[in-house]
XYZ file of C-alpha atoms in Angstrom:
363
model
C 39.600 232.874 131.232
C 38.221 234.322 127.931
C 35.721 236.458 129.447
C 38.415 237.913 131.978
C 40.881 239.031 129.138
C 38.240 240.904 127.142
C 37.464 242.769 130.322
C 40.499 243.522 131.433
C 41.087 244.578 127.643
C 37.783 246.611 127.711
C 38.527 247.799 130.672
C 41.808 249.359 129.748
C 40.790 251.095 126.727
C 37.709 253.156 128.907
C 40.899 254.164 130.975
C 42.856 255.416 128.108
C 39.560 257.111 126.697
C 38.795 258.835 129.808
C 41.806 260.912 129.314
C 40.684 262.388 126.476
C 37.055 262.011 126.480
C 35.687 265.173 128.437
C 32.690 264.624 130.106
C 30.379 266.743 132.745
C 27.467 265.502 134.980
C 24.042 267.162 134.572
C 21.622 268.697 136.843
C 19.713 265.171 136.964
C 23.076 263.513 137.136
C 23.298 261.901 133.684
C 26.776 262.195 132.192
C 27.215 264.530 129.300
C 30.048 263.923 126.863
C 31.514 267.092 125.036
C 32.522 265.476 121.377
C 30.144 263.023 120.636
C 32.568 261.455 118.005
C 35.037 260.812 120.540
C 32.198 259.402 122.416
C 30.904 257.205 119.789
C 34.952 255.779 118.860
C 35.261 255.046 122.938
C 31.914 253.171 122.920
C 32.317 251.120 119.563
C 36.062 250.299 120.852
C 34.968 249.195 124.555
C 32.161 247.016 123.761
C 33.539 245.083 120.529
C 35.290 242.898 122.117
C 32.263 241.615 124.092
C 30.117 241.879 121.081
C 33.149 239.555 118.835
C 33.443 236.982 122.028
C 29.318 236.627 122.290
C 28.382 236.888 118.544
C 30.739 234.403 117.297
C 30.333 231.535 119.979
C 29.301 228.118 119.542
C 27.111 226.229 121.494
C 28.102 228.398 124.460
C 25.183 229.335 127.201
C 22.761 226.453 128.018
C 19.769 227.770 125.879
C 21.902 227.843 122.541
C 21.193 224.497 122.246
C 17.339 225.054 122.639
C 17.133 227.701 120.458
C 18.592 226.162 117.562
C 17.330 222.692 117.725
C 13.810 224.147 119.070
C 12.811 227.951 119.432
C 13.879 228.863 116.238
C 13.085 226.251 113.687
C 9.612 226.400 115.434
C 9.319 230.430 114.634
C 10.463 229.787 110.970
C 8.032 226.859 110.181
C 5.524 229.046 112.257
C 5.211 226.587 114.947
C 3.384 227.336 118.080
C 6.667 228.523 120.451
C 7.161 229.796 123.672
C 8.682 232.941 121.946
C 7.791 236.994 122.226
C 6.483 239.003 119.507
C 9.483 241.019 119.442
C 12.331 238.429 119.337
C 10.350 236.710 116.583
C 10.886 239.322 114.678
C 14.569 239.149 115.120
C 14.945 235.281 114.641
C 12.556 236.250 110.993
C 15.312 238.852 110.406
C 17.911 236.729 110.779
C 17.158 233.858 108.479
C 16.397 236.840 105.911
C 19.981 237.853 106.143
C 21.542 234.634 106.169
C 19.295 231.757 105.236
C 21.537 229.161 105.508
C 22.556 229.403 109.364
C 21.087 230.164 112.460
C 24.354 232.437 113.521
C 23.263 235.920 112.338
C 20.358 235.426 114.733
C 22.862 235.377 118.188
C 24.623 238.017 116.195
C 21.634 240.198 116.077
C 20.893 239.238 119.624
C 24.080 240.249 120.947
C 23.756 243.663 119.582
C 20.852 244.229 120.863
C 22.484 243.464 124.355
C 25.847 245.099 124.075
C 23.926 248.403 122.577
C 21.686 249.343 125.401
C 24.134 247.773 127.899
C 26.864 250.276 126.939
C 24.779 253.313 126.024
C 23.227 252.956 129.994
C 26.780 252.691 130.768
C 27.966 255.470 129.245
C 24.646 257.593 129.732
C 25.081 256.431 133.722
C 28.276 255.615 134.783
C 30.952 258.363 136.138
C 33.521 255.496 136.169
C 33.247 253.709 132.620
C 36.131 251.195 133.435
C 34.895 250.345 136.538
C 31.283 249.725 135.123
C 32.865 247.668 132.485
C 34.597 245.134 135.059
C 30.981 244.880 136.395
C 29.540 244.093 133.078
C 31.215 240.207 133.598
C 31.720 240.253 137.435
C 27.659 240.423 137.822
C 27.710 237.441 135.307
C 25.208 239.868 133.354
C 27.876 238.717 130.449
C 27.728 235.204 130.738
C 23.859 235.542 131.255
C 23.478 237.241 128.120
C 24.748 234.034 126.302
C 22.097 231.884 127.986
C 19.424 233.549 128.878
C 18.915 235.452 125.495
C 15.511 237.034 125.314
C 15.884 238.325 128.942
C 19.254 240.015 128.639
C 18.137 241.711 125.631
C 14.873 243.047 128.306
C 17.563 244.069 131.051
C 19.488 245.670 128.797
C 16.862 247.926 127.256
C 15.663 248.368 130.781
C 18.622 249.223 131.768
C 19.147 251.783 129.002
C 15.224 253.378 129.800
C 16.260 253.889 133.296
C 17.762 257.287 132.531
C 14.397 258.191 131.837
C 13.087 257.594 135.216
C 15.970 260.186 136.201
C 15.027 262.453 134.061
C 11.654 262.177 134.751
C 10.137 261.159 131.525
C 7.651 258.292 132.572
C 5.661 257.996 128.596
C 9.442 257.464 126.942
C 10.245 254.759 130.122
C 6.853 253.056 129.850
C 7.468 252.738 125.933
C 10.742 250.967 126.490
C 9.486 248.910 128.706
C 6.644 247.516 126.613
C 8.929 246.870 123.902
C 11.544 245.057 126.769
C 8.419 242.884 127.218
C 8.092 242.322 123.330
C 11.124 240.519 124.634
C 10.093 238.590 127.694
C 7.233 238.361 129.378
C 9.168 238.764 132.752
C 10.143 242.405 131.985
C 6.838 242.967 133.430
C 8.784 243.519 136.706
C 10.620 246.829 135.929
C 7.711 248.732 135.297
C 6.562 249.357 139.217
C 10.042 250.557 139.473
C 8.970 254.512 137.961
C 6.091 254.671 140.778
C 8.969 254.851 143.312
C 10.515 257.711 141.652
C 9.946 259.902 144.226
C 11.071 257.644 147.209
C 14.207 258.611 149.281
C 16.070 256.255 151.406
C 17.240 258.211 154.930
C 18.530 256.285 157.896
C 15.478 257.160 159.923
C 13.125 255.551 156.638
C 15.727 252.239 156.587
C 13.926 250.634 159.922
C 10.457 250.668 157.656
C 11.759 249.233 154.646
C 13.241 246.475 156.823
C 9.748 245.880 157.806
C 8.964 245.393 154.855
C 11.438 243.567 153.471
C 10.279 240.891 156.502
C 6.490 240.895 155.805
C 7.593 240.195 152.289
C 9.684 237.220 153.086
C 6.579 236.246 155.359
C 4.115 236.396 152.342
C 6.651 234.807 149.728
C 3.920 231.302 150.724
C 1.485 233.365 148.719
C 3.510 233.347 145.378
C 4.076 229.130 145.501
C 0.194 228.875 146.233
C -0.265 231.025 142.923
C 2.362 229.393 140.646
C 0.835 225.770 141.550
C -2.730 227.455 140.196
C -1.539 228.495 136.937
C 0.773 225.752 136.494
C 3.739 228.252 136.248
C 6.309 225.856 138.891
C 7.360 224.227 135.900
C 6.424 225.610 132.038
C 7.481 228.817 133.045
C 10.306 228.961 135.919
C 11.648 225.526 135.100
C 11.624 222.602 137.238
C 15.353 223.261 138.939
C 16.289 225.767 141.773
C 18.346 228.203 140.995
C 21.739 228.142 142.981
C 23.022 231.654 144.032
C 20.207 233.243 145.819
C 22.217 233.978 148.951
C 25.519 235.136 147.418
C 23.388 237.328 145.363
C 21.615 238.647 148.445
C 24.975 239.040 150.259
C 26.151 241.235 147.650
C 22.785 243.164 147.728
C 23.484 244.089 150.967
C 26.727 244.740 150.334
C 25.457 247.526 147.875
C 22.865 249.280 150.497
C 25.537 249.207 153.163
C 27.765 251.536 150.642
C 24.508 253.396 150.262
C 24.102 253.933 153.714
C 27.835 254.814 154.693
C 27.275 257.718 151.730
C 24.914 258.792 153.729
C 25.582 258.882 156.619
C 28.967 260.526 155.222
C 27.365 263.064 153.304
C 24.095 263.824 154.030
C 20.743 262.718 152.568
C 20.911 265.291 150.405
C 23.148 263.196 148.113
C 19.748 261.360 147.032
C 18.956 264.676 145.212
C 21.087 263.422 142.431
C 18.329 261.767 140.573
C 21.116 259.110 138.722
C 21.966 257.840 142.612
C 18.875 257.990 143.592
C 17.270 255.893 141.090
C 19.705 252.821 141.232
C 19.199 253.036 145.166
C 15.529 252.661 144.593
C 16.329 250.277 142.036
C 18.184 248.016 144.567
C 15.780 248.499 147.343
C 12.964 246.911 144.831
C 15.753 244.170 144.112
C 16.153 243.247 147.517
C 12.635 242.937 148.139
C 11.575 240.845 144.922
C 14.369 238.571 145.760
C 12.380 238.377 149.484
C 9.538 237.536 147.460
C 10.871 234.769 145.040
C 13.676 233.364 146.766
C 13.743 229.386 147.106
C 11.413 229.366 143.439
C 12.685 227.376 140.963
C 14.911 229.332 138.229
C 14.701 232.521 140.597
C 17.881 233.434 139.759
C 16.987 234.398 136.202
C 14.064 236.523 137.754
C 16.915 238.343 140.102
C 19.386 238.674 137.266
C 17.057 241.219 135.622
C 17.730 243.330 138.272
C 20.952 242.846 140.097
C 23.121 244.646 136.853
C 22.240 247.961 138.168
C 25.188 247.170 140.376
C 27.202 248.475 137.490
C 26.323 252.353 137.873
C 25.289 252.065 141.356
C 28.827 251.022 142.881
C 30.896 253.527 141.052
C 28.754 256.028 141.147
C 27.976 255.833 145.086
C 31.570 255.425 145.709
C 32.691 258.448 143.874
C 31.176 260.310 146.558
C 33.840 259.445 148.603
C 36.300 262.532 148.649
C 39.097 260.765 150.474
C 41.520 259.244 147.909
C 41.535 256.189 150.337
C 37.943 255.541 151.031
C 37.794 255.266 146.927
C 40.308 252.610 147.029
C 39.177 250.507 149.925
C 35.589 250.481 149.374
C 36.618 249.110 145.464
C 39.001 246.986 146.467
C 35.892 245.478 148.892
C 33.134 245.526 146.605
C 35.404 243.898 143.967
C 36.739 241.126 145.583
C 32.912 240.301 146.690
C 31.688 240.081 142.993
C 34.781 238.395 142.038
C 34.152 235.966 144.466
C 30.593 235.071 143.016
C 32.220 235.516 139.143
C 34.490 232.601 139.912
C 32.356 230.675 142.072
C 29.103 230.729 139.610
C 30.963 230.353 136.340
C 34.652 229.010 136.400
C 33.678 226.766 138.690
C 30.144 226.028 138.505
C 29.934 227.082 135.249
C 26.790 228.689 135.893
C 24.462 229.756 131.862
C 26.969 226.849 130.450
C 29.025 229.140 128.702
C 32.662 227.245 129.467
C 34.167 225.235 127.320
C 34.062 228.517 124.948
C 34.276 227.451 121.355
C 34.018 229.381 118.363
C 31.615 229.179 115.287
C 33.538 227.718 112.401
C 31.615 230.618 110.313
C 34.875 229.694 107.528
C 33.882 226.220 107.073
């Protein structure tokens, strides 16, 4: 219940902030924050209690385990390991800065993560608290404590995607090579600039539907490939991942909000370059997770992807003018990804990050 409190928490001090914190949207749709000290107290105060609860675990998330009985002593004593460029560095960095424990290295990890994470947020979001709660209820959270080296990718992919709305493909190209210094899977997010331009209409929907089917058709293709190189099991693991169709549900979930908007309002909402980009971000989710579903481990592969949810759902819904349509469509959308929160990790405990414990860092 750990990982509830601090949101709640979190969540309650963006509402307090947002009182005082004066903000305006842009022409592209990026948020712009008047005092940038006030911006930088609501920030730091917001995200510490993540960064505290993920920095100073112990053997919480699945891989913490590996890396400190394997990926990391194999980087120090210059080992041959299945470790990016990038994240060697910080593993190097932290056993200069505290030699006698392999701690400072999560803590430099989870930095990384909750920094981009909450700049995009901020940057993005025109409902902080409400991207907060989606922080934990996409699991992006709990992932972050397992799947290390690919939450610190998502997160600076996640913080370069206000450069696709702004239009600035060398700086999003940049931070995507250094997302791959990461992980080799960023690879994935860097089609997602060549869509830019792409806007979803109810007359275009029947043709991405098409091809959302001829992808599922083709998926054969990827197996026959991964068998070739020998990636089934050194790189995707040897186990299926377990949440494929919850995730999908919820992925629809997401383009049926997108379609109501606009069907509401107008395609002309799309002109908003911030909406439009997590809509095209979504439609590419939808169809990778065509393309990859029933591979072992997908769900890591999807889990790049799917926290986009947290600008896309407030933002789309605070289109809605009607006080009532706001409410409903949250109260909706919230109890689906509350339903997968507490099915994939209170009760299946999905990344292995329950029992929490604490690092003893007194002892």
């Amino acid at each position: 219940m750990i990982y509830i409190y601090i949101t709640l928490i979190s969540s309650f001090i963006g509402i307090v902030f947002s009182v005082y914190n004066k903000k305006e949207i842009t022409e592209t749709g990026l948020v712009y924050y008047k005092s940038k000290t006030k911006l930088a107290i609501e920030m730091l105060m917001v995200s510490l209690p993540f960064f505290i609860i993920s920095s100073f675990r112990y053997y919480v998330g699945t891989d913490y385990g590996h890396y400190s009985v394997d990926q990391i002593p194999s980087v120090l004593l210059g080992k041959q390991a299945k470790v990016e460029t990038l994240y060697k560095l910080v593993i190097r960095l932290g056993h200069f800065l505290y030699p006698n424990n392999y701690q400072v290295i999560f803590i430099l990890t989870t930095l990384l993560v909750v920094l981009f994470s909450f700049i995009y947020i901020f940057d993005r979001s025109y409902n902080v608290p409400a991207s907060i709660l989606l922080f934990t209820l996409t699991t992006f959270f709990n992932f972050s404590m397992n799947g290390m080296r690919q939450a610190v990718a998502t997160s600076i992919f996640l913080f370069a995607t206000k450069y696709i709305v702004e239009g600035k493909p060398l700086k999003y190209f940049i931070w995507i090579l250094i997302a791959v210094g990461f992980h080799s899977s960023a690879i994935v997010f860097f089609p997602i600039y060549l869509i830019r331009k792409f806007h979803l209409s109810v007359i275009k929907l029947p043709i991405y539907i098409l091809v959302a089917i001829l992808t599922y058709s083709f998926k054969s293709l990827l197996f026959i490939l991964m068998n070739k190189f020998g990636l089934y099991t050194e790189y995707l693991n040897s186990y299926y991942g377990t949440s494929n169709s919850r995730l999908l549900i919820l992925n629809i979930t997401m383009l049926l909000l997108i379609i109501i908007v606009l069907v509401t309002k107008g395609k002309d909402v799309l002109k908003n370059e911030n909406l439009n980009t997590d809509t095209n971000i979504l439609l590419y989710l939808i169809l990778v997770q065509m393309f990859v579903n029933g591979i072992p481990n997908s769900n890591r592969m999807l889990l790049l992807l799917f926290p986009i949810a947290m600008t896309l759902i407030p933002n789309f819904i605070n289109e809605f003018r009607e006080i009532l349509l706001k409410y409903i469509s949250y109260i909706i959308i919230f109890i689906g990804f509350s339903y997968y929160f507490v099915y994939s990790i209170l009760i299946n405990n999905f990344q292995g990050t329950l029992p929490y414990a604490w690092w003893m860092f007194w002892k």
